[in-house]
């Protein structure tokens, strides 16, 4: 008896189904006086008393009365859900707009970075070309220096050879012989 569904449901928030316009009766049946009406989707408190097809409730205005049990829903009505969904939609729209704005700025930044990259690649290519030209000139200069050194060495060797030949054939002064007077 302690675990009966009616006792567990007592005091829990419930809602009038969205598809109806319901009368609040003074007792468990249509023969009782109508205390007022409850619009579809209004929040109610289920008191846990049941008689036949009727359940005892307290409506959103604090009135106590009876309504048909089949008209009570445990799910929040659209009327209750709408403000929550609207707030979530507004929040999502704001986040989406922020993402779009950051996406636009990111896109602009990406374009700037691409142009800077293209300029850097062009500068790198130009620097590489200049380096290759300088390396070729340096190799040419080193080759010319070696050739010039060989050439100078050859000239020195030829001059030395020529001088050596000339010196060999030059008449030597004769020494006086000692046995001569």
PDB file of C-alpha atoms in Angstrom:
ATOM      1  CA  UNK A   1       0.000   0.000   0.000  1.00  0.00           C
ATOM      2  CA  UNK A   2       2.958   2.327   0.674  1.00  0.00           C
ATOM      3  CA  UNK A   3       4.253   1.752  -2.827  1.00  0.00           C
ATOM      4  CA  UNK A   4       0.954   2.366  -4.601  1.00  0.00           C
ATOM      5  CA  UNK A   5       1.235   4.592  -7.707  1.00  0.00           C
ATOM      6  CA  UNK A   6      -1.259   7.094  -6.361  1.00  0.00           C
ATOM      7  CA  UNK A   7       0.831   7.751  -3.234  1.00  0.00           C
ATOM      8  CA  UNK A   8       4.040   8.024  -5.229  1.00  0.00           C
ATOM      9  CA  UNK A   9       2.407  10.508  -7.604  1.00  0.00           C
ATOM     10  CA  UNK A  10       1.123  12.736  -4.809  1.00  0.00           C
ATOM     11  CA  UNK A  11       2.536  16.276  -4.932  1.00  0.00           C
ATOM     12  CA  UNK A  12       4.428  15.684  -8.166  1.00  0.00           C
ATOM     13  CA  UNK A  13       3.907  18.262 -10.909  1.00  0.00           C
ATOM     14  CA  UNK A  14       1.602  17.179 -13.689  1.00  0.00           C
ATOM     15  CA  UNK A  15       0.061  19.040 -16.665  1.00  0.00           C
ATOM     16  CA  UNK A  16      -3.270  19.217 -18.374  1.00  0.00           C
ATOM     17  CA  UNK A  17      -2.965  17.686 -21.823  1.00  0.00           C
ATOM     18  CA  UNK A  18      -2.372  20.170 -24.658  1.00  0.00           C
ATOM     19  CA  UNK A  19      -5.360  19.061 -26.715  1.00  0.00           C
ATOM     20  CA  UNK A  20      -8.176  19.954 -24.302  1.00  0.00           C
ATOM     21  CA  UNK A  21     -10.085  22.717 -22.537  1.00  0.00           C
ATOM     22  CA  UNK A  22     -11.064  21.123 -19.236  1.00  0.00           C
ATOM     23  CA  UNK A  23     -13.583  21.869 -16.482  1.00  0.00           C
ATOM     24  CA  UNK A  24     -12.607  21.594 -12.834  1.00  0.00           C
ATOM     25  CA  UNK A  25     -15.420  19.825 -10.932  1.00  0.00           C
ATOM     26  CA  UNK A  26     -16.241  19.905  -7.248  1.00  0.00           C
ATOM     27  CA  UNK A  27     -16.320  16.090  -7.074  1.00  0.00           C
ATOM     28  CA  UNK A  28     -15.323  12.960  -8.992  1.00  0.00           C
ATOM     29  CA  UNK A  29     -17.822  13.167 -11.844  1.00  0.00           C
ATOM     30  CA  UNK A  30     -19.669  15.422 -14.250  1.00  0.00           C
ATOM     31  CA  UNK A  31     -22.684  15.594 -11.936  1.00  0.00           C
ATOM     32  CA  UNK A  32     -20.697  17.783  -9.531  1.00  0.00           C
ATOM     33  CA  UNK A  33     -20.596  21.536  -9.757  1.00  0.00           C
ATOM     34  CA  UNK A  34     -18.044  23.151 -12.138  1.00  0.00           C
ATOM     35  CA  UNK A  35     -15.551  25.203 -10.112  1.00  0.00           C
ATOM     36  CA  UNK A  36     -13.816  26.694 -13.134  1.00  0.00           C
ATOM     37  CA  UNK A  37     -11.905  25.810 -16.225  1.00  0.00           C
ATOM     38  CA  UNK A  38      -8.311  24.867 -16.841  1.00  0.00           C
ATOM     39  CA  UNK A  39      -6.670  25.683 -20.146  1.00  0.00           C
ATOM     40  CA  UNK A  40      -4.753  23.038 -22.017  1.00  0.00           C
ATOM     41  CA  UNK A  41      -1.148  22.810 -20.926  1.00  0.00           C
ATOM     42  CA  UNK A  42      -1.556  24.410 -17.479  1.00  0.00           C
ATOM     43  CA  UNK A  43       0.552  23.031 -14.628  1.00  0.00           C
ATOM     44  CA  UNK A  44      -1.313  21.253 -11.809  1.00  0.00           C
ATOM     45  CA  UNK A  45      -0.444  19.314  -8.650  1.00  0.00           C
ATOM     46  CA  UNK A  46      -1.813  15.795  -8.394  1.00  0.00           C
ATOM     47  CA  UNK A  47      -3.024  15.077  -4.858  1.00  0.00           C
ATOM     48  CA  UNK A  48      -3.074  11.290  -5.275  1.00  0.00           C
ATOM     49  CA  UNK A  49      -6.789  10.710  -4.631  1.00  0.00           C
ATOM     50  CA  UNK A  50      -8.633   8.743  -7.334  1.00  0.00           C
ATOM     51  CA  UNK A  51     -12.256   7.768  -7.668  1.00  0.00           C
ATOM     52  CA  UNK A  52     -13.310   6.030 -10.834  1.00  0.00           C
ATOM     53  CA  UNK A  53     -12.005   7.923 -13.878  1.00  0.00           C
ATOM     54  CA  UNK A  54     -11.310  11.121 -11.875  1.00  0.00           C
ATOM     55  CA  UNK A  55      -8.262  12.372  -9.941  1.00  0.00           C
ATOM     56  CA  UNK A  56      -8.106  15.121  -7.320  1.00  0.00           C
ATOM     57  CA  UNK A  57      -5.799  18.058  -8.212  1.00  0.00           C
ATOM     58  CA  UNK A  58      -4.829  21.610  -7.310  1.00  0.00           C
ATOM     59  CA  UNK A  59      -4.728  23.864 -10.372  1.00  0.00           C
ATOM     60  CA  UNK A  60      -2.397  26.781 -11.196  1.00  0.00           C
ATOM     61  CA  UNK A  61      -4.760  29.205  -9.383  1.00  0.00           C
ATOM     62  CA  UNK A  62      -4.703  27.124  -6.157  1.00  0.00           C
ATOM     63  CA  UNK A  63      -8.227  25.681  -6.577  1.00  0.00           C
ATOM     64  CA  UNK A  64      -8.789  22.124  -5.457  1.00  0.00           C
ATOM     65  CA  UNK A  65     -11.036  19.938  -7.606  1.00  0.00           C
ATOM     66  CA  UNK A  66     -11.461  16.862  -9.760  1.00  0.00           C
ATOM     67  CA  UNK A  67     -10.625  16.207 -13.443  1.00  0.00           C
ATOM     68  CA  UNK A  68     -10.664  13.152 -15.669  1.00  0.00           C
ATOM     69  CA  UNK A  69      -7.486  11.103 -15.136  1.00  0.00           C
ATOM     70  CA  UNK A  70      -6.998  10.502 -18.873  1.00  0.00           C
ATOM     71  CA  UNK A  71      -6.597  14.280 -19.369  1.00  0.00           C
ATOM     72  CA  UNK A  72      -3.578  14.432 -17.033  1.00  0.00           C
ATOM     73  CA  UNK A  73      -0.113  14.028 -18.580  1.00  0.00           C
ATOM     74  CA  UNK A  74       3.265  13.573 -16.890  1.00  0.00           C
ATOM     75  CA  UNK A  75       5.023  15.360 -19.746  1.00  0.00           C
ATOM     76  CA  UNK A  76       5.452  19.116 -19.766  1.00  0.00           C
ATOM     77  CA  UNK A  77       2.981  20.809 -22.029  1.00  0.00           C
ATOM     78  CA  UNK A  78       3.994  22.780 -25.091  1.00  0.00           C
ATOM     79  CA  UNK A  79       2.991  25.929 -23.197  1.00  0.00           C
ATOM     80  CA  UNK A  80       5.618  25.115 -20.537  1.00  0.00           C
ATOM     81  CA  UNK A  81       8.218  23.937 -23.043  1.00  0.00           C
ATOM     82  CA  UNK A  82       7.918  26.897 -25.420  1.00  0.00           C
ATOM     83  CA  UNK A  83       9.780  29.513 -23.289  1.00  0.00           C
ATOM     84  CA  UNK A  84      12.577  27.016 -22.564  1.00  0.00           C
ATOM     85  CA  UNK A  85      12.870  26.036 -26.219  1.00  0.00           C
ATOM     86  CA  UNK A  86      12.730  29.704 -27.284  1.00  0.00           C
ATOM     87  CA  UNK A  87      15.513  30.612 -24.828  1.00  0.00           C
ATOM     88  CA  UNK A  88      17.619  27.700 -26.044  1.00  0.00           C
ATOM     89  CA  UNK A  89      16.963  28.693 -29.662  1.00  0.00           C
ATOM     90  CA  UNK A  90      18.025  32.291 -28.958  1.00  0.00           C
ATOM     91  CA  UNK A  91      21.178  31.047 -27.225  1.00  0.00           C
ATOM     92  CA  UNK A  92      21.953  28.719 -30.129  1.00  0.00           C
ATOM     93  CA  UNK A  93      21.389  31.531 -32.653  1.00  0.00           C
ATOM     94  CA  UNK A  94      23.775  33.784 -30.707  1.00  0.00           C
ATOM     95  CA  UNK A  95      26.396  31.013 -30.611  1.00  0.00           C
ATOM     96  CA  UNK A  96      25.911  30.369 -34.332  1.00  0.00           C
ATOM     97  CA  UNK A  97      26.317  34.069 -35.118  1.00  0.00           C
ATOM     98  CA  UNK A  98      29.454  34.164 -32.980  1.00  0.00           C
ATOM     99  CA  UNK A  99      30.834  31.096 -34.780  1.00  0.00           C
ATOM    100  CA  UNK A 100      30.018  32.649 -38.166  1.00  0.00           C
ATOM    101  CA  UNK A 101      31.724  35.907 -37.155  1.00  0.00           C
ATOM    102  CA  UNK A 102      34.774  34.055 -35.864  1.00  0.00           C
ATOM    103  CA  UNK A 103      34.691  31.941 -39.023  1.00  0.00           C
ATOM    104  CA  UNK A 104      34.683  35.116 -41.143  1.00  0.00           C
ATOM    105  CA  UNK A 105      37.587  36.565 -39.172  1.00  0.00           C
ATOM    106  CA  UNK A 106      39.373  33.214 -39.341  1.00  0.00           C
ATOM    107  CA  UNK A 107      38.772  33.127 -43.093  1.00  0.00           C
ATOM    108  CA  UNK A 108      40.184  36.646 -43.445  1.00  0.00           C
ATOM    109  CA  UNK A 109      43.160  35.689 -41.279  1.00  0.00           C
ATOM    110  CA  UNK A 110      43.649  32.545 -43.387  1.00  0.00           C
ATOM    111  CA  UNK A 111      43.670  34.640 -46.581  1.00  0.00           C
ATOM    112  CA  UNK A 112      46.209  37.014 -45.035  1.00  0.00           C
ATOM    113  CA  UNK A 113      48.390  34.112 -43.961  1.00  0.00           C
ATOM    114  CA  UNK A 114      48.142  32.553 -47.443  1.00  0.00           C
ATOM    115  CA  UNK A 115      49.248  35.804 -49.081  1.00  0.00           C
ATOM    116  CA  UNK A 116      52.115  36.111 -46.584  1.00  0.00           C
ATOM    117  CA  UNK A 117      53.072  32.504 -47.314  1.00  0.00           C
ATOM    118  CA  UNK A 118      53.027  33.186 -51.073  1.00  0.00           C
ATOM    119  CA  UNK A 119      55.264  36.241 -50.549  1.00  0.00           C
ATOM    120  CA  UNK A 120      57.607  34.214 -48.334  1.00  0.00           C
ATOM    121  CA  UNK A 121      57.780  31.431 -50.933  1.00  0.00           C
ATOM    122  CA  UNK A 122      58.523  33.994 -53.646  1.00  0.00           C
ATOM    123  CA  UNK A 123      61.249  35.551 -51.469  1.00  0.00           C
ATOM    124  CA  UNK A 124      62.659  32.092 -50.743  1.00  0.00           C
ATOM    125  CA  UNK A 125      62.727  31.249 -54.447  1.00  0.00           C
ATOM    126  CA  UNK A 126      64.462  34.549 -55.228  1.00  0.00           C
ATOM    127  CA  UNK A 127      66.978  33.989 -52.410  1.00  0.00           C
ATOM    128  CA  UNK A 128      67.639  30.451 -53.662  1.00  0.00           C
ATOM    129  CA  UNK A 129      68.241  31.756 -57.189  1.00  0.00           C
ATOM    130  CA  UNK A 130      70.607  34.441 -55.891  1.00  0.00           C
ATOM    131  CA  UNK A 131      72.418  31.827 -53.781  1.00  0.00           C
ATOM    132  CA  UNK A 132      72.831  29.531 -56.795  1.00  0.00           C
ATOM    133  CA  UNK A 133      74.191  32.425 -58.891  1.00  0.00           C
ATOM    134  CA  UNK A 134      76.579  33.435 -56.089  1.00  0.00           C
ATOM    135  CA  UNK A 135      77.738  29.824 -55.658  1.00  0.00           C
ATOM    136  CA  UNK A 136      78.405  29.547 -59.404  1.00  0.00           C
ATOM    137  CA  UNK A 137      80.338  32.840 -59.390  1.00  0.00           C
ATOM    138  CA  UNK A 138      82.374  31.692 -56.376  1.00  0.00           C
ATOM    139  CA  UNK A 139      83.203  28.387 -58.088  1.00  0.00           C
ATOM    140  CA  UNK A 140      84.218  30.314 -61.231  1.00  0.00           C
ATOM    141  CA  UNK A 141      86.399  32.673 -59.197  1.00  0.00           C
ATOM    142  CA  UNK A 142      88.060  29.745 -57.398  1.00  0.00           C
ATOM    143  CA  UNK A 143      88.646  28.014 -60.750  1.00  0.00           C
ATOM    144  CA  UNK A 144      90.132  31.217 -62.211  1.00  0.00           C
ATOM    145  CA  UNK A 145      92.359  31.641 -59.138  1.00  0.00           C
ATOM    146  CA  UNK A 146      93.687  28.093 -59.519  1.00  0.00           C
ATOM    147  CA  UNK A 147      94.254  28.654 -63.223  1.00  0.00           C
ATOM    148  CA  UNK A 148      95.987  31.942 -62.475  1.00  0.00           C
ATOM    149  CA  UNK A 149      98.148  30.263 -59.825  1.00  0.00           C
ATOM    150  CA  UNK A 150      99.113  27.510 -62.303  1.00  0.00           C
ATOM    151  CA  UNK A 151      99.755  30.143 -64.915  1.00  0.00           C
ATOM    152  CA  UNK A 152     101.975  32.201 -62.592  1.00  0.00           C
ATOM    153  CA  UNK A 153     103.742  29.035 -61.474  1.00  0.00           C
ATOM    154  CA  UNK A 154     104.300  28.073 -65.101  1.00  0.00           C
ATOM    155  CA  UNK A 155     105.674  31.531 -65.922  1.00  0.00           C
ATOM    156  CA  UNK A 156     108.037  31.387 -62.902  1.00  0.00           C
ATOM    157  CA  UNK A 157     109.165  27.876 -63.859  1.00  0.00           C
ATOM    158  CA  UNK A 158     109.726  28.918 -67.487  1.00  0.00           C
ATOM    159  CA  UNK A 159     111.670  32.018 -66.395  1.00  0.00           C
ATOM    160  CA  UNK A 160     113.756  29.885 -64.043  1.00  0.00           C
ATOM    161  CA  UNK A 161     114.443  27.372 -66.802  1.00  0.00           C
ATOM    162  CA  UNK A 162     115.391  30.097 -69.236  1.00  0.00           C
ATOM    163  CA  UNK A 163     117.616  31.775 -66.662  1.00  0.00           C
ATOM    164  CA  UNK A 164     119.212  28.422 -65.857  1.00  0.00           C
ATOM    165  CA  UNK A 165     119.947  27.788 -69.537  1.00  0.00           C
ATOM    166  CA  UNK A 166     121.307  31.271 -70.043  1.00  0.00           C
ATOM    167  CA  UNK A 167     123.535  31.021 -66.992  1.00  0.00           C
ATOM    168  CA  UNK A 168     124.987  27.722 -68.133  1.00  0.00           C
ATOM    169  CA  UNK A 169     126.046  29.165 -71.467  1.00  0.00           C
ATOM    170  CA  UNK A 170     127.409  32.447 -70.214  1.00  0.00           C
ATOM    171  CA  UNK A 171     131.177  32.583 -70.333  1.00  0.00           C
ATOM    172  CA  UNK A 172     132.713  32.224 -66.968  1.00  0.00           C
ATOM    173  CA  UNK A 173     135.525  34.387 -65.919  1.00  0.00           C
ATOM    174  CA  UNK A 174     138.668  32.376 -65.810  1.00  0.00           C
ATOM    175  CA  UNK A 175     140.622  32.146 -62.755  1.00  0.00           C
ATOM    176  CA  UNK A 176     144.214  32.794 -62.777  1.00  0.00           C
ATOM    177  CA  UNK A 177     146.201  29.770 -62.501  1.00  0.00           C
ATOM    178  CA  UNK A 178     148.639  29.721 -59.675  1.00  0.00           C
ATOM    179  CA  UNK A 179     151.374  28.158 -61.537  1.00  0.00           C
ATOM    180  CA  UNK A 180     151.396  31.028 -63.907  1.00  0.00           C
ATOM    181  CA  UNK A 181     153.106  34.160 -63.211  1.00  0.00           C
TER     182      UNK A 181
END
